[in-house]
Structure formats: C-alpha cells, structure tokens
PDB file of C-alpha atoms in Angstrom:
ATOM      1  CA  MET A   1     240.796 -41.466 379.013  1.00 56.00           C
ATOM      2  CA  ALA A   2     240.339 -41.339 375.556  1.00 64.00           C
ATOM      3  CA  ALA A   3     237.860 -44.130 374.018  1.00 58.00           C
ATOM      4  CA  THR A   4     240.575 -45.998 372.457  1.00 63.00           C
ATOM      5  CA  THR A   5     242.652 -46.097 375.056  1.00 62.00           C
ATOM      6  CA  GLU A   6     239.499 -46.817 377.751  1.00 68.00           C
ATOM      7  CA  ARG A   7     238.903 -49.929 375.110  1.00 68.00           C
ATOM      8  CA  ARG A   8     242.009 -51.525 375.269  1.00 70.00           C
ATOM      9  CA  PHE A   9     242.253 -50.571 379.299  1.00 65.00           C
ATOM     10  CA  THR A  10     238.634 -52.949 379.661  1.00 73.00           C
ATOM     11  CA  VAL A  11     239.740 -55.596 377.479  1.00 75.00           C
ATOM     12  CA  LEU A  12     243.120 -55.969 379.293  1.00 89.00           C
ATOM     13  CA  ASN A  13     242.111 -55.586 382.623  1.00 84.00           C
ATOM     14  CA  ASN A  14     239.054 -58.297 382.357  1.00 90.00           C
ATOM     15  CA  ASN A  15     241.960 -60.458 381.309  1.00 94.00           C
ATOM     16  CA  PRO A  16     243.784 -62.673 384.330  1.00 96.00           C
ATOM     17  CA  GLN A  17     247.303 -62.926 382.799  1.00 96.00           C
ATOM     18  CA  TYR A  18     247.434 -59.294 382.486  1.00 96.00           C
ATOM     19  CA  ARG A  19     245.668 -58.226 386.105  1.00 96.00           C
ATOM     20  CA  THR A  20     248.520 -60.432 387.390  1.00 97.00           C
ATOM     21  CA  VAL A  21     251.020 -58.470 385.112  1.00 97.00           C
ATOM     22  CA  ALA A  22     250.143 -55.375 386.370  1.00 96.00           C
ATOM     23  CA  GLN A  23     249.576 -55.416 389.789  1.00 97.00           C
ATOM     24  CA  ALA A  24     253.148 -57.271 390.135  1.00 98.00           C
ATOM     25  CA  PHE A  25     254.124 -54.831 387.794  1.00 97.00           C
ATOM     26  CA  PRO A  26     252.686 -51.522 387.522  1.00 97.00           C
ATOM     27  CA  HIS A  27     255.038 -50.151 385.196  1.00 97.00           C
ATOM     28  CA  ILE A  28     254.669 -52.756 382.742  1.00 96.00           C
ATOM     29  CA  GLY A  29     251.195 -52.983 382.960  1.00 96.00           C
ATOM     30  CA  ASP A  30     250.843 -49.683 381.975  1.00 94.00           C
ATOM     31  CA  LYS A  31     252.713 -50.057 379.153  1.00 95.00           C
ATOM     32  CA  LEU A  32     250.754 -53.190 377.768  1.00 96.00           C
ATOM     33  CA  THR A  33     247.468 -50.913 377.984  1.00 93.00           C
ATOM     34  CA  ALA A  34     249.285 -48.045 375.636  1.00 93.00           C
ATOM     35  CA  TYR A  35     250.685 -50.660 373.381  1.00 94.00           C
ATOM     36  CA  TRP A  36     247.871 -52.967 372.948  1.00 94.00           C
ATOM     37  CA  GLY A  37     246.740 -53.688 369.292  1.00 92.00           C
ATOM     38  CA  HIS A  38     250.088 -51.692 367.913  1.00 92.00           C
ATOM     39  CA  SER A  39     253.243 -53.355 366.384  1.00 90.00           C
ATOM     40  CA  ASN A  40     254.658 -51.329 369.441  1.00 92.00           C
ATOM     41  CA  PHE A  41     253.373 -54.047 371.591  1.00 94.00           C
ATOM     42  CA  VAL A  42     255.377 -56.487 369.601  1.00 92.00           C
ATOM     43  CA  ALA A  43     258.659 -54.879 370.150  1.00 90.00           C
ATOM     44  CA  TYR A  44     258.272 -53.874 373.475  1.00 93.00           C
ATOM     45  CA  MET A  45     257.213 -57.772 374.524  1.00 93.00           C
ATOM     46  CA  GLU A  46     260.085 -58.827 372.532  1.00 89.00           C
ATOM     47  CA  GLY A  47     262.327 -56.600 375.307  1.00 88.00           C
ATOM     48  CA  LEU A  48     260.695 -57.796 378.033  1.00 90.00           C
ATOM     49  CA  LEU A  49     260.979 -61.366 376.883  1.00 88.00           C
ATOM     50  CA  HIS A  50     264.151 -61.777 375.705  1.00 83.00           C
ATOM     51  CA  GLY A  51     266.458 -59.261 377.606  1.00 69.00           C
ATOM     52  CA  THR A  52     267.718 -56.839 376.532  1.00 62.00           C
ATOM     53  CA  ARG A  53     270.302 -55.124 379.459  1.00 62.00           C
ATOM     54  CA  ASN A  54     273.044 -57.231 378.426  1.00 67.00           C
ATOM     55  CA  GLY A  55     272.592 -59.630 381.378  1.00 65.00           C
ATOM     56  CA  THR A  56     271.744 -57.227 383.667  1.00 66.00           C
ATOM     57  CA  ARG A  57     267.860 -58.335 384.187  1.00 65.00           C
ATOM     58  CA  ARG A  58     267.209 -60.999 387.145  1.00 77.00           C
ATOM     59  CA  GLY A  59     264.118 -61.697 384.847  1.00 85.00           C
ATOM     60  CA  PHE A  60     260.125 -62.185 386.029  1.00 92.00           C
ATOM     61  CA  PRO A  61     258.604 -64.779 388.524  1.00 95.00           C
ATOM     62  CA  ALA A  62     257.474 -67.955 386.428  1.00 95.00           C
ATOM     63  CA  ASP A  63     253.411 -66.835 387.255  1.00 97.00           C
ATOM     64  CA  ILE A  64     254.528 -63.624 385.599  1.00 97.00           C
ATOM     65  CA  LEU A  65     256.671 -65.379 382.392  1.00 96.00           C
ATOM     66  CA  MET A  66     253.873 -67.424 381.661  1.00 97.00           C
ATOM     67  CA  ALA A  67     251.531 -64.201 381.919  1.00 98.00           C
ATOM     68  CA  LEU A  68     253.820 -62.538 379.405  1.00 97.00           C
ATOM     69  CA  HIS A  69     253.735 -65.478 376.980  1.00 96.00           C
ATOM     70  CA  TYR A  70     250.035 -65.968 377.282  1.00 96.00           C
ATOM     71  CA  LEU A  71     249.385 -62.196 376.211  1.00 96.00           C
ATOM     72  CA  ALA A  72     251.992 -62.262 373.842  1.00 95.00           C
ATOM     73  CA  GLU A  73     250.381 -65.393 371.999  1.00 94.00           C
ATOM     74  CA  GLN A  74     246.605 -63.416 372.311  1.00 94.00           C
ATOM     75  CA  HIS A  75     248.174 -60.149 370.707  1.00 94.00           C
ATOM     76  CA  LYS A  76     249.395 -62.488 367.868  1.00 92.00           C
ATOM     77  CA  THR A  77     245.642 -64.312 367.635  1.00 92.00           C
ATOM     78  CA  ALA A  78     244.184 -60.294 367.630  1.00 91.00           C
ATOM     79  CA  PHE A  79     246.562 -58.278 365.681  1.00 92.00           C
ATOM     80  CA  PRO A  80     248.081 -60.878 363.298  1.00 91.00           C
ATOM     81  CA  GLN A  81     249.177 -58.291 360.825  1.00 91.00           C
ATOM     82  CA  TYR A  82     251.784 -56.693 363.387  1.00 89.00           C
ATOM     83  CA  GLU A  83     253.984 -60.000 363.937  1.00 81.00           C
ATOM     84  CA  VAL A  84     257.374 -60.277 363.005  1.00 74.00           C
ATOM     85  CA  THR A  85     257.809 -62.498 360.247  1.00 67.00           C
ATOM     86  CA  ASP A  86     262.154 -63.078 360.342  1.00 65.00           C
ATOM     87  CA  ASP A  87     261.618 -67.012 362.252  1.00 61.00           C
ATOM     88  CA  PHE A  88     264.190 -68.687 360.420  1.00 60.00           C
ATOM     89  CA  TRP A  89     261.850 -72.021 360.986  1.00 61.00           C
ATOM     90  CA  ALA A  90     258.632 -69.909 359.306  1.00 59.00           C
ATOM     91  CA  TYR A  91     260.799 -69.043 356.414  1.00 55.00           C
ATOM     92  CA  VAL A  92     262.701 -72.717 355.918  1.00 55.00           C
ATOM     93  CA  GLU A  93     258.865 -73.422 355.444  1.00 58.00           C
ATOM     94  CA  SER A  94     257.432 -71.525 353.177  1.00 54.00           C
ATOM     95  CA  LYS A  95     260.326 -72.307 350.532  1.00 52.00           C
ATOM     96  CA  PRO A  96     258.797 -74.565 347.747  1.00 54.00           C
ATOM     97  CA  THR A  97     260.447 -77.897 347.741  1.00 53.00           C
ATOM     98  CA  VAL A  98     262.927 -78.900 344.915  1.00 54.00           C
ATOM     99  CA  PRO A  99     261.683 -82.065 342.848  1.00 55.00           C
ATOM    100  CA  ASN A 100     263.732 -85.277 343.057  1.00 58.00           C
ATOM    101  CA  HIS A 101     265.405 -85.957 339.237  1.00 54.00           C
TER     102      HIS A 101
END
C-alpha cells in the first residue's frame, strides 16, 4: 500500500462513521478511502447522497445515510478547496446589497 493511501486508510479507519459505512458496504468504503482528500470525493458523495440512477437506487439505511453526510462534512472542513460552489443561496448571499435611494 502506498504511503499516501496508507495514511488515508489510517485516518478513515479511526473514524467511526467511516467504519459504519465500510462494514455495511465494503465497496463504498474502498472508494471513500481512494477518493479521500481529492476532488473526486465530492463528486462521488454527490452521486451517493443524491442518486444518479434515475430512481432505481433503494436508498441507504438511516445510520449509513447519516454517516455519509457526516463524512461529507468532515471532508468539506478538511479540504475546502474541493467543495463545489454552485450553491444558489451562497451565490445570493455573496452579492453586494443595493442601497435604497
């Protein structure tokens, strides 16, 4: 295992939310480890959390869904440079206000 991958695995393996997901869905745990700390993580999580299978995905149990959301927030905090900034409300809040005349 490469040093960088080993560090990612160690960080995630010590994370209870990661362990919850990886134990229930090992293939997802593998991808979370591979993508942690990269922009691919954000896209992968978007696909998991918002469904990209035209309604054919059954959804996750509540504990897994909560763990995935928590991991997404942890990644956002640790790697803010990879977050998508196309949020409408963030755009609205960033616009300067027009003074009343």
